Tab-separated table of C-alpha atoms in Angstrom:
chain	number	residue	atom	x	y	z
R	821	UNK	CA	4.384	11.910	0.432
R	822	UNK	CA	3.094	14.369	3.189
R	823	UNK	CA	0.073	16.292	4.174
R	824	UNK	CA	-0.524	19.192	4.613
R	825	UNK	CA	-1.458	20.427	8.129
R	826	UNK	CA	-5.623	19.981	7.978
R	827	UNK	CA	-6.497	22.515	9.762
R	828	UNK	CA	-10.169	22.111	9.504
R	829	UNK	CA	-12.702	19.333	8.943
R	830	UNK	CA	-11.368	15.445	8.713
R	831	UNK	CA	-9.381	14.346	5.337
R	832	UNK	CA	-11.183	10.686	4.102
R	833	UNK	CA	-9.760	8.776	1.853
R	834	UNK	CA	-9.955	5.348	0.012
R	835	UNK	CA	-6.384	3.230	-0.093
R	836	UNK	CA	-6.190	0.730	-2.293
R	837	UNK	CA	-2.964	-1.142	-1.863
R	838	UNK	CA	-2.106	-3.139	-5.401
R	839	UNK	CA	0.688	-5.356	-6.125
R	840	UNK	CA	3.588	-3.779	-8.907
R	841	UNK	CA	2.713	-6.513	-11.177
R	842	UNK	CA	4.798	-5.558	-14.263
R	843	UNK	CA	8.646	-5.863	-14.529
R	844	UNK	CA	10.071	-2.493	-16.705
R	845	UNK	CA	13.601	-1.209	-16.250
R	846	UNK	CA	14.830	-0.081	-12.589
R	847	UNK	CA	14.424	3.616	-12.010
R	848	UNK	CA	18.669	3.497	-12.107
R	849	UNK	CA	20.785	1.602	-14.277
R	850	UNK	CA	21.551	-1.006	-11.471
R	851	UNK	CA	20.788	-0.674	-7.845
R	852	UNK	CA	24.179	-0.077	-5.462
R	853	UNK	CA	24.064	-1.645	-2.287
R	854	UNK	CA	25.522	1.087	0.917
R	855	UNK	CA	26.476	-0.123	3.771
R	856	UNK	CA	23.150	-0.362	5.984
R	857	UNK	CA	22.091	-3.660	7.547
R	858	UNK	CA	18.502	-4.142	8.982
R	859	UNK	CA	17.494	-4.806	12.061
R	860	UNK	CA	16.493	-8.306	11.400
R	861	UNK	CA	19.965	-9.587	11.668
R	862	UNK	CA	19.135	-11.568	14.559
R	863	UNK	CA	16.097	-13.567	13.785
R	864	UNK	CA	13.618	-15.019	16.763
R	865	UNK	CA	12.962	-18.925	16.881
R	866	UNK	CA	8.980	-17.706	14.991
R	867	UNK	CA	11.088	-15.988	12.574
R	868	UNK	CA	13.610	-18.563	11.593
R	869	UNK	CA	10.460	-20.944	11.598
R	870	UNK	CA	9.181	-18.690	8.931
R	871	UNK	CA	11.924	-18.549	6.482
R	872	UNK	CA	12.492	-22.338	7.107
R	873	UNK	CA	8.973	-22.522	5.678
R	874	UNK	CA	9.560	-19.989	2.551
R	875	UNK	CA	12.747	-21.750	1.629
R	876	UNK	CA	10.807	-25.633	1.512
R	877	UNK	CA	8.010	-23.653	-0.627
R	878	UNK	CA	10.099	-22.304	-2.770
R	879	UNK	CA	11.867	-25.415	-4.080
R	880	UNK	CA	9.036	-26.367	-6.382
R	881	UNK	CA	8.336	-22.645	-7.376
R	882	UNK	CA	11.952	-22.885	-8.353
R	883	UNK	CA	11.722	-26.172	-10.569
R	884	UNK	CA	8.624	-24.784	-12.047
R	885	UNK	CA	10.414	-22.077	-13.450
R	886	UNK	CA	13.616	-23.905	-13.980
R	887	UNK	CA	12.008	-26.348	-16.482
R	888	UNK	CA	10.963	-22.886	-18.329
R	889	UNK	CA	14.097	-21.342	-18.608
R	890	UNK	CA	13.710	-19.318	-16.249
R	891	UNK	CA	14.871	-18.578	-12.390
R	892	UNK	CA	13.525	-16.999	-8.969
R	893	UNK	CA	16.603	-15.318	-8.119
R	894	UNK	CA	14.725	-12.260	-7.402
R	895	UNK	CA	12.961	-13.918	-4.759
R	896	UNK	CA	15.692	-15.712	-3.415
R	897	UNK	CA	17.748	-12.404	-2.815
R	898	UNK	CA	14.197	-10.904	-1.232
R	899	UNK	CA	14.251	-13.502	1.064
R	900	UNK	CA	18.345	-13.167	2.432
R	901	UNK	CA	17.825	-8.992	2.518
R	902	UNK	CA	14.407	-9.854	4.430
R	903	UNK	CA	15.951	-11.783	6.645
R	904	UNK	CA	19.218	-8.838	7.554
R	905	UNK	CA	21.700	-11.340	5.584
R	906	UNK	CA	22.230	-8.325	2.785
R	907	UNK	CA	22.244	-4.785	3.167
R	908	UNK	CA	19.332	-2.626	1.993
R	909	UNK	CA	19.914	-0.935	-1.378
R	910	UNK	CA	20.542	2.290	-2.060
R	911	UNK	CA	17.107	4.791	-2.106
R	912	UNK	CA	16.243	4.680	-5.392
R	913	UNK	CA	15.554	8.656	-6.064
R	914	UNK	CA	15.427	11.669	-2.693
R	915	UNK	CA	13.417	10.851	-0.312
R	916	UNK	CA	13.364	7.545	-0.943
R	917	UNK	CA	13.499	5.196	2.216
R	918	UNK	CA	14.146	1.814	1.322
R	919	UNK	CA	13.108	-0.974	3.893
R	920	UNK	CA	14.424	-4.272	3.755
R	921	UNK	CA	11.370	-5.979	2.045
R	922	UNK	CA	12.829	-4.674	-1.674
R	923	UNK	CA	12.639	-6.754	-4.936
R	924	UNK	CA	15.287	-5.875	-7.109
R	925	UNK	CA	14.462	-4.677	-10.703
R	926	UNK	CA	11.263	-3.184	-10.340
R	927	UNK	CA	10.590	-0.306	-11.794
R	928	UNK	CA	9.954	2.961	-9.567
R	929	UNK	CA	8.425	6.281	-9.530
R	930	UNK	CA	8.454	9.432	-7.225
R	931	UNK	CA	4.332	9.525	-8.701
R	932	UNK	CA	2.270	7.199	-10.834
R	933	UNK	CA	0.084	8.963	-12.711
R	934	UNK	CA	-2.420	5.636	-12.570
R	935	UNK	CA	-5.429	6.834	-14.799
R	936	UNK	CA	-3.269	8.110	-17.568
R	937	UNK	CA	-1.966	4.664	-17.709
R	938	UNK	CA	-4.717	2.335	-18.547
R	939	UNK	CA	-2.663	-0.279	-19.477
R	940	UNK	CA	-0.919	-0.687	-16.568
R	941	UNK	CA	-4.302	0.348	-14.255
R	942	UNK	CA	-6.958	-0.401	-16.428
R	943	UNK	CA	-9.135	-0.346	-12.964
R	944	UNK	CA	-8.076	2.656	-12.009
R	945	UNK	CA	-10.150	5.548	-14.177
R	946	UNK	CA	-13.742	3.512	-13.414
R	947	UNK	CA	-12.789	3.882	-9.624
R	948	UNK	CA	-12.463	7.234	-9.851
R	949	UNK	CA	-15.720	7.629	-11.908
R	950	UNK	CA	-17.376	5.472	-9.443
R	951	UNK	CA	-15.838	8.151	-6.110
R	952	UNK	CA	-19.557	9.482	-5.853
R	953	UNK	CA	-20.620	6.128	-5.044
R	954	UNK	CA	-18.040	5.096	-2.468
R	955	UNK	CA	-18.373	8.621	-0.577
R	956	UNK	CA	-22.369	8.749	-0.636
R	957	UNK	CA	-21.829	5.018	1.027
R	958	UNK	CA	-19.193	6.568	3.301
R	959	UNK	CA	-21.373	9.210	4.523
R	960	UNK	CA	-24.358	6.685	5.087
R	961	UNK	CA	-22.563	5.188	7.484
R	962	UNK	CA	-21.176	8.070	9.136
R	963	UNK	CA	-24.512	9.376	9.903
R	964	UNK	CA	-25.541	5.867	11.501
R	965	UNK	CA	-22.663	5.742	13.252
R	966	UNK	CA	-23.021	9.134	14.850
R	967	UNK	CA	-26.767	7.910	16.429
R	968	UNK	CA	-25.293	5.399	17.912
R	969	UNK	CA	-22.497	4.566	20.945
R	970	UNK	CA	-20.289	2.969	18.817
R	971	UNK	CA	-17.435	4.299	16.409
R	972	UNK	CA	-16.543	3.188	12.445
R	973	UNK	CA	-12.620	4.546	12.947
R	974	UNK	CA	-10.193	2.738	15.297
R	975	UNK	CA	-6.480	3.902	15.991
R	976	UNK	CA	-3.680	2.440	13.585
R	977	UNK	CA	-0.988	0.645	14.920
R	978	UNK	CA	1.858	2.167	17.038
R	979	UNK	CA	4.081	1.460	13.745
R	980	UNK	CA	1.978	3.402	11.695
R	981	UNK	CA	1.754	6.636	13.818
R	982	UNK	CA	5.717	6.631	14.121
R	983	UNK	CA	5.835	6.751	10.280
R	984	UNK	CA	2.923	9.086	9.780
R	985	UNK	CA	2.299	10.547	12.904
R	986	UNK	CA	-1.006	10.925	14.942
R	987	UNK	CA	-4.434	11.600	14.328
R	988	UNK	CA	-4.481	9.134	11.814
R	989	UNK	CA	-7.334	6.132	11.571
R	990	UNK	CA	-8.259	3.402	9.682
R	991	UNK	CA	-11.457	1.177	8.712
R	992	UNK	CA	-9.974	-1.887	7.173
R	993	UNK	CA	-11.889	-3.810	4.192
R	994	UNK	CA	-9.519	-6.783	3.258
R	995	UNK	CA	-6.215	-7.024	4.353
R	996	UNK	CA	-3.865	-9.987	4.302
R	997	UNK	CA	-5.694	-11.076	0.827
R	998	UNK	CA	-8.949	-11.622	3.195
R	999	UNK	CA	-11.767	-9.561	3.055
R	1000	UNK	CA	-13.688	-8.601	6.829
R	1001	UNK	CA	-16.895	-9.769	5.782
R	1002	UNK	CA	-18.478	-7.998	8.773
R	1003	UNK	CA	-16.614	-4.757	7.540
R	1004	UNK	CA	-17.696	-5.719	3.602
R	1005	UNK	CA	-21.394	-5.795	5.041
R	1006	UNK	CA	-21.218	-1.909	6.181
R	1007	UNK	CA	-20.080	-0.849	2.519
R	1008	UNK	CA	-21.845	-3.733	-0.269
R	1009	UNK	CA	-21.882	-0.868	-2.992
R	1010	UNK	CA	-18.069	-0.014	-3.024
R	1011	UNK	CA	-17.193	-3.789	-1.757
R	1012	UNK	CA	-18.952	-4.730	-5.256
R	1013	UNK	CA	-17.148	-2.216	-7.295
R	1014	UNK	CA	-13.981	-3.191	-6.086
R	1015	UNK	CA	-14.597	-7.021	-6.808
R	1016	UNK	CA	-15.839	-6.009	-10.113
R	1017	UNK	CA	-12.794	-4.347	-11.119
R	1018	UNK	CA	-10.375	-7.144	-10.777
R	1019	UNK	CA	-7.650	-4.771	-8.690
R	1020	UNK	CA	-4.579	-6.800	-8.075
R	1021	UNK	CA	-4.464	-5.796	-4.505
R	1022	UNK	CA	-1.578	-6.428	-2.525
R	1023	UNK	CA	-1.131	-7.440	1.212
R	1024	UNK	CA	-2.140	-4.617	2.948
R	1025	UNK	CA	-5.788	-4.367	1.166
R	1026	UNK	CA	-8.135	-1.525	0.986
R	1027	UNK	CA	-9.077	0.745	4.016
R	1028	UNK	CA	-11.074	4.167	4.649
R	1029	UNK	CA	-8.281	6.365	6.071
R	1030	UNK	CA	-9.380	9.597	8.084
R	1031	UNK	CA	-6.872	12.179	9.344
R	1032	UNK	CA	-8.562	14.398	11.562
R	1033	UNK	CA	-8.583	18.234	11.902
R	1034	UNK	CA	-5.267	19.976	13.392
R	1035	UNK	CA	-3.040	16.621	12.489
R	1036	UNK	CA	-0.598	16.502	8.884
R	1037	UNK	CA	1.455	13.303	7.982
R	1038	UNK	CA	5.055	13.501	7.867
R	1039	UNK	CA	7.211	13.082	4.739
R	1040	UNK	CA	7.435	9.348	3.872
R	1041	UNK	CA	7.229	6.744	2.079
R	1042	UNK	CA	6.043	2.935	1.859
R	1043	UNK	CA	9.402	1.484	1.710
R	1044	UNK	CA	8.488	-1.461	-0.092
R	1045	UNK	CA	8.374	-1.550	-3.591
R	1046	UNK	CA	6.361	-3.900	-4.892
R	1047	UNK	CA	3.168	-2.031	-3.330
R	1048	UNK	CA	1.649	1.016	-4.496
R	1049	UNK	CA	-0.748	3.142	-2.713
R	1050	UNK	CA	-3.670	4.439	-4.658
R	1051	UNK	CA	-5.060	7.417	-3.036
R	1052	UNK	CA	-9.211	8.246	-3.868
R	1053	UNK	CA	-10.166	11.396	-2.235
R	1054	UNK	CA	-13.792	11.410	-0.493
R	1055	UNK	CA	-13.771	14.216	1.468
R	1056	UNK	CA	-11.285	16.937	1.404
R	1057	UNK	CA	-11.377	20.354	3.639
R	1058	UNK	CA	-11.536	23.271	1.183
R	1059	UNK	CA	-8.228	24.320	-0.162
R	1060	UNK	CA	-5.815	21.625	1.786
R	1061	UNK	CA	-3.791	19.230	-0.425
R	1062	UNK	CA	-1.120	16.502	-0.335
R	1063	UNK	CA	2.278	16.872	-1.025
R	1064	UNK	CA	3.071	13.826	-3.516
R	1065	UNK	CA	6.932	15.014	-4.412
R	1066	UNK	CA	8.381	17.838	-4.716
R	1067	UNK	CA	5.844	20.406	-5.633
R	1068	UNK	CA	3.480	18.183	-7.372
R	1069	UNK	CA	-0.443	18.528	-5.498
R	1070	UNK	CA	-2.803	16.219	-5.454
R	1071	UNK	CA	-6.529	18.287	-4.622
């Protein structure tokens, strides 16, 4: 995914971050591994702590599913590529960049066309209905915000402009599977759409996302692919556009 440059007036946008739930054939026949390592092959003290931790938990997890029939394997082999003990697999389709947080057998798309597919997103087409309601909310709170000292964006992390580059900004809703109640307070309307809807999120939550004027993102993607990225557009500069793949736009 990229944007374009925005050469006028600041891109907002609503991410919701959900979880890739279902389990459908792989978008190749089998995933090939190349011969990348990652660059957690040398794990500090914390981080051995961690997966010390994962590997106890999993142990019931893993008779749970035994006395069904069935296995974690999956998870297992997320855990050893995780931790730099496999090599990363092979990018699933161009452009593709495959990080080292990869669950094997998933399926995967360039694009998910999310509202057509209301069995898989049955959230999805009354969010978009509901856009009017998130960006008057949005705008509310822009307004305040300007009459006073203080500012709604704050800078991403250093991470996150490498990958994306600059001008980008973020107001953060949940994240982590915790909502910021103080945040949550600022936006009650959209907060109680989004509870209403059931939306499997994932880790990395919902945030308002600005990009401001005379910035573009770089070509990328999310690298792990159990999360997808729902994009809801609240304010876009006349005639700019995102770049989803290839020459598909998204207004």
């Amino acid at each position: 995914m990229a944007f374009t440059n925005i050469s006028r007036g600041s891109l907002v946008l609503l991410f919701v971050y959900t979880a890739l739930t279902h389990n459908v054939q792989a978008f190749q026949s089998g995933v090939r591994s190349v011969a990348r390592c990652t660059t957690l092959n040398v794990l500090s003290p914390r981080q051995l702590q961690f997966w010390e931790d994962v590997d106890d938990g999993l142990v019931d997890i893993d008779k749970f599913y035994g006395a069904k029939g069935q296995n974690i394997d999956r998870i297992r082999t997320f855990c050893q590529r995780a931790q730099g003990n496999l090599p990363l697999p092979e990018p699933a389709s161009e452009g593709h960049q495959p990080s080292e947080e990869h669950i094997d057998d998933l399926s995967a798309k360039p694009f998910w066309e999310v509202t057509a597919d209301t069995q898989s997103f049955p959230w999805a087409e009354k969010l978009e209905q509901n856009a009017n309601v998130i960006a008057e909310e949005f705008t509310q709170q822009i307004l305040q915000k300007e009459n006073t000292d203080s500012a709604l964006f704050s800078g991403d992390s250093a991470w996150q402009s490498k990958v994306m580059g600059t001008g980008w900004s973020a107001f953060r809703l949940q994240r982590l599977g915790v909502w910021n109640v103080e945040n949550c307070a600022k936006f009650p309307k959209t907060y109680d759409l989004l509870k209403e809807l059931d939306i499997p999120l994932a880790v990395r939550g919902v945030c308002f996302a600005r990009q401001t004027p005379g910035t573009g993102v770089g070509a990328h993607t999310d690298g792990r692919n159990f999360i997808l990225t729902s994009h809801l557009g609240l304010k876009i500069p006349e005639g700019r556009c995102i770049v989803l793949h290839d020459d598909e736009l998204w207004m």
